[in-house]
Structure formats: C-alpha cells, structure tokens
C-alpha cells in the first residue's frame, strides 16, 4: 500500500507539472510545417487526404472551431489525448500487475522523452498512440475473458488507429502475431465477437481505401514505395543510436531486456507479461530492421513509439530486479531526457535563442520565421495593386503563410518538396497547384533555404521558365539568413527577356564558426545570371566593413553549379577582401555580404558566425 501511494503521488506530481509546461510551450511554439498543412487540410474537410486518413485534420479543425485561430487551439485536442495516455497505461498495467506497477508504468510514459513530449505538436502519432494503448489493453483483457466490453474497446482502438495513419497497419499486424504466438491468443481468435471487432476496424479504413481507389493509389504509393529506397543503407545504425537517446539509454536497455524475455518465453513471465512483451518486441525490433531499408531523409525517430508503449507496461516489473542504484539511475536519466526535450522546445519557441543557433545543424528551420515572413508579405502587399494574388513556391510556405494570414487558399507552384512529402496530389485536388500563368499581378514568395544550396541556381532558372523573367527581389533574411525568403512582385502579363536570377553567393574563408584575428581575410564567390555582379561588400553585424575585390577565377565553381550559371563573367566570379574588425568586442559576430548586381539590384546574403579574438 505504501509503495502504491508513493508511486501515485510521484505520477500525479510529475504528470501535472509536465502537462502544464507542455501547454505553456504549445501556446508559444510556432507551428511545425506538417502541423500547418494539417490545419490547411482541416479547412478543407474530407473523409481522407493524400498523405493521411482524416482524423488529424478533423482534430485541428475541432480545436480551432472551439478555441479560435491560435496555435494552442490547433494543438489542444492532441494535448488532451497525450494527457490521457498515461492514465490509460496506468489502468492497463494495474489491471494485470497491481496499482503500484500501474502508476510506475504511467510515470515512465510521462518521463520517456518520446512519449513525454507527445501532444506538443498536432501530429497523427498522438491519436495513433492512444489507439495503440486501447488495442493493447483490449487484447490483454481478451486473453483472460472474451466479453462485450473488451471487444468494444478493441473495436474503438482499431477505428481510432485506422483514422490516424497508414502505419497503424503495422500495429494491427503485430497484435495478431502476438495473439497467434500465444496458445491463449489462438483461442481468443476463435471467438466470433473478436472477429466482429476486427470487422469494425477494417471498415474504418474504408475512407482511405476509397480515396486511393479514386486517385490511382497515390497515397499508398507514397507511403509504401515513393518515400522509401527499399535498399540497405547504413543509416540504420544511426537510427538505433537515436532511439537509445530518445528513449534514454537505461530505459532503452530495460525495454530490450523485456523484448528478449518475451521472445524467449521465460517461465517466470505470465501470459499478460509475455503478451505485452511480445507486442513491444515484434514492433520495436521490426522498426529497427526497417531502419536499414526505409526512408532515411524524413523524421522517423517516432516510429517505434507504439512498441515502446506496450513495453513500458512491463518495464516496472523488470526494474524491481535491478539494484536500487540502477533503478534510481534509470528514473533519473529518463527525467533528464524529458527535461532536455522540453528545453529544446522552449529554445525553439524563443526567437532570441533560435537566432543564436542559426547556421548550426540544430537550427529548427521548419519552426522558424513564419510570423516575420507574414509581416513582410503584408507590408509588400500594401504597396502592390489591388487584386494582387499571393503565390507560394511550395506547400511549406503556402501552409505556414496560410495559417499566419488566416488564408487556407494560397496557391503554390509545382515543387519537388510537394512530391517528396506526398502533398502534391492533395494540392491538385484543392485546385491550389498553380502553373505560373496569370492575368492578375502576383506576389511570389520563394523559400530559398528550402532548396539544396547546390541546386539553388537551377531552382531560380526553373522559376523563370514557369513564371517568366524575375524582377529584383525583396529579400527576407530571418535569423541571420538561416531562413531566407525572396518576394517577387510579378506583373499581370508575363514579361519578356532573359532570366535575371537572384544572387547565389558563398563565403569560403573564413569558415562558419571559425576563430579569427581582428584583421582577417574574407574570400568567396558570387554569381547572378544575365547581368553579373558589379560590387560585393562585406558586412560585420550588418555594418559594411570592406568592399571586396571581385573578378578572380574560380574554375571549380563550374562543376559545383553543374555548368548552370549564365553569369556573363563566369568563371571570374571570385572575391577577396581584408576586414579590420576595429574595436568590436571579442566574441561571436556575424559575417555577411551585400551584393550589387549589374542591373543595380542589391541583395543582402545570409550571414555566418565568426569568433573574433
């Protein structure tokens, strides 16, 4: 009884604190690009979409209908589901292993970073996690006795999962394998009530199947074929390391031990223990293997979460076998992991902290700059003719600007990102994929940092082919240019003439983050199709500190740009300068460029940090 009360008090205290902190962060954290697109889907209600079943979009619509147009309203249903999740785990674990184990399992759900931060973002993994716990609990109850309540819970979980994500098919498959593995499970599968529940779950896939049948399996092809290389790659080892970090190392090891015992069928483990362990083992190990063959370009660290949730039901039993020191270390490291993850989201939600990590690999570009971009867009629209139509170059910019401006009808150009993320078919269905033709003025918003740097010039040239010659751009540099947007005011009639692209430039010397003396050399290159570059100025913290000598030869650049540059001075596009930092204080400063084109246009290039001694 004392252990139960202590576990309950710890859970309630930690759950309440983490929930309040998550709500506070969610109210300030800018929308992630996927969240913005789900919001846009919620403004175009449908039974299913090109990238997902309908539930995620429906929840974002519900949140904003009840809470207004605010990021917290978008996330509110997901925060509520995430707050409910540990209670369901507590209920399931307590039913089989006693109340103390139930509260401890629930506390682990709150403390493991992957599950503890769930709900901060409006993503399909939240309802999918809830569905997984419902199905796992229902399956365990059916092992003891097949009754109407357990069958109903199973049907509810299957329906919720089917409306959440394609990946839930894997959860269903794992559950069936676990039941088939156990003699008691095979008995359960002979009961007609269980098959009625399964039939209800199958029916929940009907909207998604109907969508794919109508649109040539576009969603299925993306989820199963287009996004995966289906060839061995070594990133699977990195995937395992990321999992150990996201679950925290000691807790990760504990879950692996539970997996091993579940597969071996230890005599000490009862039916329920083996069932939950098998659910987690098959799912988790399956995703570990998949990590060596599947998509390694998009975020995938959350994939094994359903398996972890099943394993956490049993992990407190294993921890009882460990020494007190190792138990305390496991709980402590898990708590530190969640604090670090919450701290990361706090940093992402703070403009000042985001700016400090600009230029590093940790910069959260998919969260950053959207409000600032919206302000610049609104300011420029005010100077343009009435009736000017807003056009984005890809779905990310279109969806994020749409949320910031309260407009879910912003058209976008055909862009590789739309296809890479499976959003192109949906944009076409909404009639929001723009072909570049026009009879009214357009304000084109281009995300320069959404394209690989080596492909940026080719992207500008493609824009010319689609919309015609580009006028001088209004440059929006956010967080020292870590996020960079170009705004083009296009006339109602497509212009004639050569393509004059925006500047593409790079500082080769010094490298980003380098330590330099107060007098140091700067070198690099700059190109501009059609008119070339007439002047390059070096900036330090936004102030001109030197005018570069421009026109040196750079033969290497031809191969880097794949012979795409039509700069009239190519390959004599190298610049050099010497900077005297003067009396600026020692420490971190930002080095940038101001480039003047042969047509008189001026662009401020992205900055990079240097450490002045």
Coordinates of C-alpha atoms in Angstrom, one line a residue:
X1 CA 0.0 0.0 0.0
X2 CA 2.8 2.4 0.9
X3 CA 4.5 1.7 -2.5
X4 CA 1.3 2.3 -4.3
X5 CA 0.7 5.6 -2.6
X6 CA 4.3 6.8 -3.2
X7 CA 4.0 5.8 -6.9
X8 CA 0.7 7.5 -7.3
X9 CA 2.0 10.8 -5.7
X10 CA 5.0 10.8 -7.9
X11 CA 2.9 10.2 -11.0
X12 CA 0.3 12.9 -10.2
X13 CA 3.0 15.5 -9.4
X14 CA 5.1 14.8 -12.5
X15 CA 2.1 14.4 -14.8
X16 CA 0.6 17.7 -13.6
X17 CA 3.9 19.6 -14.0
X18 CA 4.8 18.2 -17.4
X19 CA 1.2 18.8 -18.7
X20 CA 1.2 22.5 -17.6
X21 CA 4.7 23.0 -19.1
X22 CA 3.6 21.4 -22.4
X23 CA 0.5 23.7 -22.6
X24 CA 2.7 26.7 -21.9
X25 CA 5.2 25.7 -24.6
X26 CA 2.5 24.8 -27.1
X27 CA 1.0 28.2 -26.8
X28 CA 4.2 29.9 -27.9
X29 CA 5.8 27.3 -30.2
X30 CA 5.4 28.2 -33.9
X31 CA 3.6 25.7 -36.0
X32 CA 5.8 22.9 -37.5
X33 CA 5.3 22.8 -41.3
X34 CA 3.3 19.5 -41.1
X35 CA 1.0 21.0 -38.5
X36 CA 0.3 23.9 -40.8
X37 CA -0.6 21.6 -43.6
X38 CA -2.9 19.6 -41.3
X39 CA -4.5 22.9 -40.3
X40 CA -5.0 23.6 -44.0
X41 CA -6.5 20.1 -44.5
X42 CA -8.8 20.9 -41.6
X43 CA -10.1 23.9 -43.5
X44 CA -10.9 21.6 -46.5
X45 CA -12.7 18.8 -44.6
X46 CA -12.8 15.5 -46.3
X47 CA -13.0 11.8 -45.4
X48 CA -9.3 11.2 -46.2
X49 CA -6.4 13.0 -47.7
X50 CA -3.4 12.3 -49.9
X51 CA -1.0 12.0 -47.0
X52 CA -3.1 10.7 -44.1
X53 CA -6.6 9.5 -43.1
X54 CA -8.9 12.2 -41.9
X55 CA -8.6 12.3 -38.1
X56 CA -5.6 14.6 -37.7
X57 CA -7.2 17.3 -39.9
X58 CA -10.6 16.9 -38.2
X59 CA -8.9 17.4 -34.8
X60 CA -7.2 20.6 -35.9
X61 CA -10.5 21.9 -37.2
X62 CA -12.2 21.0 -34.0
X63 CA -9.6 22.8 -31.9
X64 CA -9.8 26.0 -33.9
X65 CA -13.6 25.9 -34.1
X66 CA -13.7 25.8 -30.3
X67 CA -10.6 27.8 -29.4
X68 CA -10.2 30.2 -32.2
X69 CA -7.3 30.9 -34.6
X70 CA -4.4 30.2 -32.4
X71 CA -1.5 27.7 -32.3
X72 CA -2.7 26.4 -28.9
X73 CA -6.2 25.8 -30.3
X74 CA -4.7 23.7 -33.2
X75 CA -2.8 21.6 -30.6
X76 CA -5.5 21.4 -27.9
X77 CA -7.1 18.1 -28.9
X78 CA -3.7 16.5 -29.2
X79 CA -2.5 17.8 -25.8
X80 CA -5.7 16.4 -24.3
X81 CA -5.1 13.0 -25.8
X82 CA -1.5 13.0 -24.7
X83 CA -2.5 13.9 -21.2
X84 CA -5.0 11.0 -21.2
X85 CA -2.4 8.4 -22.5
X86 CA -0.5 7.7 -19.2
X87 CA -3.8 7.2 -17.4
X88 CA -4.8 4.5 -19.8
X89 CA -1.4 2.8 -19.4
X90 CA -1.8 3.0 -15.6
X91 CA -5.2 1.4 -15.9
X92 CA -3.9 -1.4 -18.2
X93 CA -0.8 -2.2 -16.1
X94 CA -2.7 -2.0 -12.8
X95 CA -5.3 -4.5 -14.1
X96 CA -2.7 -7.1 -14.5
X97 CA 0.2 -6.3 -12.2
X98 CA -1.3 -4.2 -9.4
X99 CA -1.8 -0.5 -8.8
X100 CA 1.8 0.3 -7.9
X101 CA 3.1 -1.1 -11.2
X102 CA 0.3 0.8 -12.9
X103 CA 1.4 4.2 -11.5
X104 CA 5.0 3.4 -12.2
X105 CA 4.3 2.4 -15.8
X106 CA 2.3 5.7 -16.2
X107 CA 5.2 7.7 -14.8
X108 CA 7.6 6.1 -17.3
X109 CA 5.2 7.2 -20.1
X110 CA 5.5 10.8 -18.8
X111 CA 9.3 10.6 -18.3
X112 CA 10.3 8.9 -21.5
X113 CA 11.1 11.8 -23.9
X114 CA 9.3 10.3 -26.9
X115 CA 6.0 9.9 -25.1
X116 CA 6.5 12.6 -22.5
X117 CA 6.6 15.3 -25.2
X118 CA 3.7 13.8 -27.2
X119 CA 1.0 16.3 -27.9
X120 CA 3.2 19.4 -28.1
X121 CA 2.7 19.1 -31.9
X122 CA -0.5 18.4 -33.7
X123 CA 0.6 15.2 -35.3
X124 CA -1.1 11.9 -36.2
X125 CA 1.2 10.0 -33.8
X126 CA -0.9 11.3 -30.9
X127 CA -4.2 9.6 -31.8
X128 CA -2.2 6.6 -33.1
X129 CA -0.5 6.2 -29.7
X130 CA -3.9 6.4 -27.9
X131 CA -5.3 3.8 -30.3
X132 CA -2.3 1.5 -29.7
X133 CA -2.8 1.6 -25.9
X134 CA -6.5 0.9 -26.3
X135 CA -5.9 -2.1 -28.6
X136 CA -3.1 -3.5 -26.4
X137 CA -5.2 -3.3 -23.3
X138 CA -8.2 -4.8 -25.1
X139 CA -6.1 -7.7 -26.3
X140 CA -4.8 -8.4 -22.8
X141 CA -8.3 -8.4 -21.4
X142 CA -9.5 -10.7 -24.1
X143 CA -6.7 -13.2 -23.2
X144 CA -8.4 -13.5 -19.8
X145 CA -12.0 -13.5 -20.9
X146 CA -13.8 -12.5 -24.2
X147 CA -16.6 -10.2 -23.2
X148 CA -18.5 -7.3 -24.8
X149 CA -16.6 -4.6 -23.1
X150 CA -13.2 -5.8 -24.2
X151 CA -14.4 -6.4 -27.7
X152 CA -15.8 -2.9 -27.8
X153 CA -12.5 -1.4 -26.6
X154 CA -10.7 -3.3 -29.3
X155 CA -13.1 -2.0 -32.0
X156 CA -12.7 1.6 -30.7
X157 CA -8.9 1.3 -30.8
X158 CA -8.9 -0.2 -34.3
X159 CA -11.2 2.6 -35.6
X160 CA -9.1 5.3 -34.0
X161 CA -5.9 3.9 -35.4
X162 CA -7.3 3.4 -38.9
X163 CA -8.3 7.1 -38.9
X164 CA -4.8 8.2 -37.7
X165 CA -2.1 6.9 -40.0
X166 CA -1.1 4.2 -42.6
X167 CA 1.5 3.0 -40.1
X168 CA -1.3 1.6 -37.9
X169 CA -1.5 -1.4 -40.2
X170 CA 1.8 -2.4 -38.6
X171 CA 0.3 -2.2 -35.1
X172 CA -2.6 -4.4 -36.2
X173 CA -0.2 -7.0 -37.7
X174 CA 1.9 -7.0 -34.6
X175 CA -1.1 -7.6 -32.4
X176 CA -2.3 -10.5 -34.5
X177 CA 1.2 -12.0 -34.4
X178 CA 1.3 -11.7 -30.6
X179 CA -2.0 -13.4 -30.3
X180 CA -1.0 -16.2 -32.7
X181 CA 2.2 -16.7 -30.8
X182 CA 0.4 -17.5 -27.5
X183 CA -1.9 -20.5 -27.1
X184 CA -4.4 -18.4 -25.2
X185 CA -4.3 -15.9 -28.0
X186 CA -5.1 -18.5 -30.6
X187 CA -8.1 -19.4 -28.5
X188 CA -9.2 -15.7 -28.5
X189 CA -9.1 -15.6 -32.3
X190 CA -11.7 -18.4 -32.5
X191 CA -14.3 -16.2 -30.8
X192 CA -16.8 -14.6 -33.2
X193 CA -17.0 -11.4 -31.1
X194 CA -13.4 -10.7 -31.7
X195 CA -13.9 -11.0 -35.5
X196 CA -16.8 -8.6 -35.3
X197 CA -14.4 -6.1 -33.6
X198 CA -11.8 -6.7 -36.3
X199 CA -14.5 -6.2 -39.0
X200 CA -15.5 -2.8 -37.4
X201 CA -11.8 -1.9 -37.5
X202 CA -11.5 -2.9 -41.2
X203 CA -14.5 -0.7 -42.1
X204 CA -12.7 2.3 -40.6
X205 CA -10.2 2.0 -43.4
X206 CA -12.9 2.5 -46.0
X207 CA -12.5 6.3 -46.5
X208 CA -8.7 5.9 -47.0
X209 CA -9.1 3.0 -49.4
X210 CA -11.8 4.8 -51.3
X211 CA -9.6 7.8 -51.7
X212 CA -6.7 5.7 -53.1
X213 CA -9.1 3.8 -55.4
X214 CA -10.3 7.1 -56.8
X215 CA -6.9 8.7 -57.2
X216 CA -4.8 5.8 -58.5
X217 CA -3.4 4.7 -55.2
X218 CA -1.4 8.0 -54.8
X219 CA -1.3 7.8 -51.0
X220 CA -0.4 4.2 -50.9
X221 CA 2.3 4.6 -53.4
X222 CA 3.8 7.4 -51.5
X223 CA 3.7 5.7 -48.1
X224 CA 4.9 2.3 -49.3
X225 CA 7.0 3.0 -52.4
X226 CA 7.9 6.6 -53.3
X227 CA 9.3 7.7 -49.9
X228 CA 11.4 4.5 -49.3
X229 CA 14.6 3.4 -51.1
X230 CA 14.0 -0.2 -50.1
X231 CA 17.7 -0.8 -50.3
X232 CA 20.1 -1.4 -47.5
X233 CA 21.8 1.7 -46.1
X234 CA 24.0 2.2 -43.0
X235 CA 21.8 5.0 -41.5
X236 CA 20.0 2.2 -39.7
X237 CA 22.9 2.2 -37.1
X238 CA 22.3 5.9 -36.5
X239 CA 18.6 5.1 -36.2
X240 CA 19.4 2.8 -33.3
X241 CA 21.6 5.4 -31.6
X242 CA 18.8 8.0 -31.9
X243 CA 16.4 5.5 -30.4
X244 CA 18.7 5.0 -27.4
X245 CA 18.8 8.7 -26.9
X246 CA 15.1 9.4 -27.4
X247 CA 14.1 6.6 -25.0
X248 CA 17.1 7.4 -22.8
X249 CA 19.9 4.7 -22.6
X250 CA 19.0 2.8 -19.4
X251 CA 15.3 2.7 -20.2
X252 CA 16.1 1.6 -23.7
X253 CA 18.2 -1.2 -22.4
X254 CA 15.4 -2.2 -20.0
X255 CA 12.9 -2.4 -22.9
X256 CA 15.4 -4.5 -24.9
X257 CA 15.6 -7.0 -22.0
X258 CA 11.8 -7.2 -21.8
X259 CA 11.8 -7.9 -25.6
X260 CA 14.3 -10.7 -25.2
X261 CA 12.4 -12.3 -22.4
X262 CA 9.1 -12.0 -24.3
X263 CA 10.5 -13.8 -27.3
X264 CA 12.2 -16.5 -25.2
X265 CA 9.1 -17.1 -23.2
X266 CA 10.7 -17.1 -19.7
X267 CA 8.8 -19.4 -17.4
X268 CA 8.6 -16.7 -14.8
X269 CA 6.5 -14.5 -17.1
X270 CA 2.8 -14.9 -17.0
X271 CA 0.5 -14.7 -20.1
X272 CA -0.1 -10.9 -19.8
X273 CA 3.6 -10.2 -19.2
X274 CA 4.5 -12.2 -22.3
X275 CA 1.7 -10.6 -24.4
X276 CA 2.8 -7.0 -23.7
X277 CA 6.5 -8.0 -24.2
X278 CA 5.7 -9.7 -27.5
X279 CA 3.7 -6.7 -28.7
X280 CA 6.6 -4.4 -28.0
X281 CA 9.3 -6.8 -29.2
X282 CA 7.9 -7.6 -32.6
X283 CA 7.0 -3.9 -33.2
X284 CA 10.3 -2.4 -31.9
X285 CA 12.6 -4.9 -33.5
X286 CA 10.7 -4.7 -36.7
X287 CA 11.2 -1.0 -36.9
X288 CA 14.9 -1.4 -36.0
X289 CA 15.3 -3.7 -39.1
X290 CA 13.2 -1.4 -41.2
X291 CA 15.5 1.5 -40.3
X292 CA 18.2 -0.1 -42.5
X293 CA 15.9 -0.1 -45.6
X294 CA 13.3 2.6 -45.3
X295 CA 13.1 6.3 -45.6
X296 CA 16.2 8.0 -44.1
X297 CA 15.5 11.5 -45.3
X298 CA 12.5 12.5 -43.2
X299 CA 11.9 12.4 -39.5
X300 CA 11.4 8.8 -38.4
X301 CA 12.6 8.6 -34.8
X302 CA 9.0 8.4 -33.6
X303 CA 8.1 5.2 -35.5
X304 CA 8.8 2.7 -32.7
X305 CA 6.7 4.5 -30.1
X306 CA 3.7 2.1 -30.2
X307 CA 6.0 -0.8 -29.3
X308 CA 7.6 1.2 -26.5
X309 CA 4.2 1.9 -25.0
X310 CA 3.5 -1.8 -24.8
X311 CA 6.9 -2.5 -23.2
X312 CA 6.5 0.3 -20.6
X313 CA 3.6 -1.7 -19.1
X314 CA 6.0 -4.4 -18.2
X315 CA 9.3 -2.5 -17.5
X316 CA 8.5 -1.6 -13.9
X317 CA 8.4 -5.4 -13.1
X318 CA 11.9 -5.7 -14.6
X319 CA 13.2 -2.7 -12.7
X320 CA 12.3 -4.5 -9.4
X321 CA 15.0 -7.0 -10.2
X322 CA 17.6 -4.2 -10.6
X323 CA 19.6 -2.8 -7.7
X324 CA 18.3 0.4 -6.1
X325 CA 21.2 2.4 -7.6
X326 CA 20.4 1.3 -11.2
X327 CA 16.6 1.9 -10.6
X328 CA 17.3 5.4 -9.4
X329 CA 19.6 6.0 -12.4
X330 CA 17.0 4.8 -14.8
X331 CA 14.3 7.1 -13.5
X332 CA 16.8 10.0 -13.2
X333 CA 18.2 9.7 -16.7
X334 CA 14.7 9.4 -18.1
X335 CA 13.7 12.6 -16.3
X336 CA 16.7 14.4 -17.5
X337 CA 15.9 13.3 -21.1
X338 CA 12.4 14.7 -20.9
X339 CA 13.7 18.0 -19.4
X340 CA 16.2 18.3 -22.2
X341 CA 13.5 17.7 -24.8
X342 CA 11.2 20.2 -23.2
X343 CA 14.1 22.6 -23.0
X344 CA 14.7 22.2 -26.7
X345 CA 11.1 23.2 -27.5
X346 CA 11.4 26.2 -25.2
X347 CA 14.5 27.2 -27.2
X348 CA 12.7 26.7 -30.5
X349 CA 9.8 28.8 -29.2
X350 CA 12.2 31.7 -28.3
X351 CA 13.2 33.9 -31.2
X352 CA 16.3 35.0 -29.4
X353 CA 17.5 31.5 -28.8
X354 CA 16.7 30.4 -32.3
X355 CA 18.8 33.2 -33.7
X356 CA 21.7 32.1 -31.5
X357 CA 21.8 28.6 -33.1
X358 CA 21.3 29.9 -36.6
X359 CA 23.7 28.3 -39.0
X360 CA 24.2 25.2 -37.0
X361 CA 22.8 21.7 -37.8
X362 CA 20.4 22.1 -34.8
X363 CA 18.7 25.1 -36.2
X364 CA 14.9 24.4 -36.3
X365 CA 14.2 25.8 -39.7
X366 CA 10.7 24.2 -40.0
X367 CA 9.5 26.2 -37.0
X368 CA 11.3 29.5 -37.7
X369 CA 10.4 32.8 -39.3
X370 CA 6.8 32.4 -40.4
X371 CA 5.3 35.3 -38.5
X372 CA 8.2 37.6 -39.6
X373 CA 7.6 36.4 -43.2
X374 CA 3.9 37.1 -42.9
X375 CA 4.6 40.7 -41.7
X376 CA 6.9 41.3 -44.7
X377 CA 4.4 39.8 -47.1
X378 CA 1.6 42.0 -45.7
X379 CA 3.8 45.1 -45.9
X380 CA 4.7 44.4 -49.5
X381 CA 1.1 43.6 -50.5
X382 CA 0.1 47.1 -49.2
X383 CA 2.4 48.6 -51.9
X384 CA 1.1 46.5 -54.8
X385 CA -2.0 46.9 -57.0
X386 CA -5.4 45.9 -55.6
X387 CA -6.2 42.3 -56.5
X388 CA -2.6 41.1 -56.4
X389 CA -2.7 37.3 -55.7
X390 CA -0.4 35.7 -53.3
X391 CA 1.5 32.6 -54.6
X392 CA 4.0 30.4 -52.7
X393 CA 6.6 28.2 -54.4
X394 CA 6.0 25.1 -52.2
X395 CA 3.5 23.6 -49.8
X396 CA 5.5 24.5 -46.7
X397 CA 5.4 28.2 -47.4
X398 CA 1.8 28.1 -48.6
X399 CA 0.6 26.3 -45.5
X400 CA 2.6 28.3 -43.0
X401 CA 1.7 31.7 -44.6
X402 CA -1.9 30.4 -44.8
X403 CA -2.1 29.9 -41.1
X404 CA -0.3 33.2 -40.3
X405 CA -2.6 35.1 -42.6
X406 CA -5.7 33.1 -41.9
X407 CA -6.0 32.1 -45.6
X408 CA -6.2 28.4 -46.5
X409 CA -6.5 29.1 -50.2
X410 CA -2.9 30.2 -51.0
X411 CA -1.9 28.6 -54.3
X412 CA 1.6 27.0 -54.7
X413 CA 3.8 26.1 -57.7
X414 CA 4.8 22.6 -58.5
X415 CA 7.9 21.9 -56.4
X416 CA 10.0 18.8 -55.5
X417 CA 9.0 19.3 -51.8
X418 CA 5.3 18.8 -52.6
X419 CA 6.1 15.4 -54.1
X420 CA 8.7 14.4 -51.5
X421 CA 6.2 14.9 -48.7
X422 CA 3.2 13.4 -50.5
X423 CA 1.3 16.7 -50.7
X424 CA 1.2 17.3 -54.5
X425 CA -2.0 15.2 -55.1
X426 CA -3.9 17.0 -52.4
X427 CA -2.9 20.4 -53.7
X428 CA -4.1 19.4 -57.1
X429 CA -7.4 18.2 -55.7
X430 CA -8.0 21.6 -54.0
X431 CA -7.1 23.4 -57.2
X432 CA -4.2 25.1 -55.4
X433 CA -1.4 23.9 -57.7
X434 CA -0.5 26.9 -59.8
X435 CA 1.1 26.6 -63.3
X436 CA 2.6 30.1 -63.3
X437 CA 0.2 31.6 -65.9
X438 CA -1.7 34.7 -64.8
X439 CA -3.9 37.6 -65.8
X440 CA -3.6 39.5 -62.5
X441 CA -0.5 40.7 -60.6
X442 CA 1.2 38.0 -58.4
X443 CA 3.3 38.3 -55.3
X444 CA 5.5 35.2 -55.4
X445 CA 7.1 34.0 -52.2
X446 CA 10.1 31.8 -52.7
X447 CA 11.8 29.8 -49.9
X448 CA 15.4 30.0 -50.9
X449 CA 16.6 27.8 -48.0
X450 CA 14.0 25.1 -48.9
X451 CA 16.3 24.0 -51.8
X452 CA 19.8 22.4 -51.5
X453 CA 22.4 25.1 -52.0
X454 CA 24.0 23.4 -54.9
X455 CA 20.5 23.3 -56.7
X456 CA 19.5 26.9 -55.8
X457 CA 20.6 28.5 -59.1
X458 CA 18.9 25.8 -61.1
X459 CA 15.7 26.4 -59.0
X460 CA 15.8 30.1 -59.8
X461 CA 16.2 29.2 -63.5
X462 CA 13.2 26.9 -63.3
X463 CA 11.1 29.7 -61.7
X464 CA 12.0 31.8 -64.8
X465 CA 10.7 29.1 -67.1
X466 CA 7.5 28.8 -65.1
X467 CA 6.6 32.5 -64.3
X468 CA 8.8 34.4 -66.7
X469 CA 11.6 36.8 -66.0
X470 CA 12.0 37.6 -62.4
X471 CA 12.1 41.3 -61.2
X472 CA 14.5 42.3 -58.4
X473 CA 13.5 40.5 -55.2
X474 CA 12.7 41.8 -51.8
X475 CA 14.9 39.7 -49.5
X476 CA 13.7 38.5 -46.1
X477 CA 16.6 37.2 -44.0
X478 CA 15.4 35.6 -40.8
X479 CA 17.8 34.6 -38.0
X480 CA 20.8 35.9 -39.9
X481 CA 19.6 34.2 -43.1
X482 CA 19.3 30.7 -41.7
X483 CA 15.8 31.1 -43.2
X484 CA 15.8 33.1 -46.4
X485 CA 12.8 34.2 -48.5
X486 CA 12.5 36.2 -51.7
X487 CA 9.4 38.2 -52.6
X488 CA 8.8 38.9 -56.3
X489 CA 6.2 41.3 -57.5
X490 CA 5.1 39.8 -60.8
X491 CA 3.1 41.9 -63.3
X492 CA -0.2 40.7 -64.7
X493 CA 1.3 40.0 -68.0
X494 CA 4.3 37.6 -68.3
X495 CA 7.4 39.6 -69.1
X496 CA 9.8 39.0 -72.0
X497 CA 13.6 38.9 -72.0
X498 CA 16.4 37.0 -70.4
X499 CA 16.2 35.4 -67.0
X500 CA 18.0 37.5 -64.4
X501 CA 18.2 35.4 -61.3
X502 CA 18.7 36.4 -57.7
X503 CA 22.3 36.3 -56.4
X504 CA 23.8 33.0 -55.4
X505 CA 27.0 33.5 -53.2
X506 CA 29.1 31.9 -50.6
X507 CA 31.8 32.8 -48.2
X508 CA 34.6 30.2 -48.4
X509 CA 37.0 31.9 -46.0
X510 CA 36.7 32.0 -43.0
X511 CA 34.5 29.0 -42.4
X512 CA 31.4 29.4 -40.3
X513 CA 32.3 29.4 -36.6
X514 CA 36.0 29.9 -37.2
X515 CA 38.2 31.9 -34.8
X516 CA 39.8 34.9 -36.5
X517 CA 42.1 37.8 -35.6
X518 CA 40.9 41.3 -35.6
X519 CA 42.3 41.7 -39.1
X520 CA 41.3 38.7 -41.3
X521 CA 40.8 37.8 -44.9
X522 CA 37.4 37.1 -46.5
X523 CA 37.1 35.1 -49.7
X524 CA 34.3 33.6 -51.7
X525 CA 32.2 33.8 -54.9
X526 CA 29.0 35.4 -56.1
X527 CA 27.0 34.9 -59.4
X528 CA 24.0 36.5 -60.9
X529 CA 22.6 35.2 -64.2
X530 CA 22.1 37.6 -67.0
X531 CA 23.7 40.7 -65.6
X532 CA 26.5 39.6 -63.4
X533 CA 27.8 41.2 -60.2
X534 CA 29.2 44.7 -60.0
X535 CA 30.1 45.0 -56.3
X536 CA 30.5 42.9 -53.2
X537 CA 30.6 44.5 -49.8
X538 CA 31.5 42.6 -46.6
X539 CA 29.2 43.1 -43.6
X540 CA 30.0 42.5 -39.9
X541 CA 26.9 42.5 -37.7
X542 CA 25.1 44.3 -40.6
X543 CA 27.6 47.1 -41.0
X544 CA 29.8 47.5 -44.1
X545 CA 33.4 46.9 -43.1
X546 CA 35.1 46.3 -46.5
X547 CA 34.5 46.4 -50.3
X548 CA 35.8 43.2 -51.9
X549 CA 37.9 42.9 -55.0
X550 CA 35.8 41.0 -57.4
X551 CA 36.7 39.1 -60.6
X552 CA 39.1 36.3 -59.6
X553 CA 38.9 33.0 -61.5
X554 CA 37.1 30.0 -59.9
X555 CA 37.1 27.0 -62.3
X556 CA 35.8 24.6 -59.6
X557 CA 32.5 26.5 -59.4
X558 CA 31.6 25.3 -62.9
X559 CA 31.3 21.7 -61.7
X560 CA 29.6 22.7 -58.4
X561 CA 26.9 24.5 -60.3
X562 CA 26.8 21.8 -62.9
X563 CA 27.6 24.4 -65.7
X564 CA 24.2 26.0 -65.0
X565 CA 25.4 29.6 -64.4
X566 CA 24.8 32.1 -67.1
X567 CA 26.7 34.9 -65.3
X568 CA 28.5 36.8 -68.1
X569 CA 31.7 36.9 -66.0
X570 CA 31.8 33.2 -65.3
X571 CA 34.2 31.8 -64.1
X572 CA 35.8 35.1 -63.0
X573 CA 33.4 35.5 -60.0
X574 CA 35.7 35.1 -57.0
X575 CA 36.0 37.9 -54.5
X576 CA 38.6 38.7 -51.8
X577 CA 38.7 41.3 -49.0
X578 CA 40.5 42.2 -45.9
X579 CA 38.4 43.1 -42.8
X580 CA 39.6 45.2 -39.9
X581 CA 37.2 44.5 -37.0
X582 CA 38.4 47.6 -35.2
X583 CA 37.2 47.9 -31.7
X584 CA 34.3 45.5 -31.8
X585 CA 34.2 43.4 -28.6
X586 CA 35.7 39.9 -28.7
X587 CA 33.4 37.0 -29.2
X588 CA 30.8 35.9 -31.7
X589 CA 29.9 38.2 -34.6
X590 CA 28.0 37.7 -37.8
X591 CA 29.8 38.0 -41.2
X592 CA 27.7 38.7 -44.3
X593 CA 27.6 40.1 -47.8
X594 CA 25.8 42.8 -49.7
X595 CA 25.9 42.1 -53.4
X596 CA 25.0 44.6 -56.1
X597 CA 24.0 43.2 -59.5
X598 CA 24.9 44.6 -62.9
X599 CA 21.3 45.8 -63.1
X600 CA 21.7 47.9 -59.9
X601 CA 19.7 45.4 -57.7
X602 CA 21.0 44.9 -54.2
X603 CA 20.7 41.8 -52.1
X604 CA 21.8 41.0 -48.6
X605 CA 23.2 37.5 -48.4
X606 CA 22.9 35.1 -45.4
X607 CA 25.3 35.6 -42.5
X608 CA 27.6 33.2 -40.8
X609 CA 29.1 33.3 -37.3
X610 CA 32.8 34.1 -36.6
X611 CA 34.6 34.2 -33.3
X612 CA 36.7 37.4 -33.1
X613 CA 39.6 37.1 -30.6

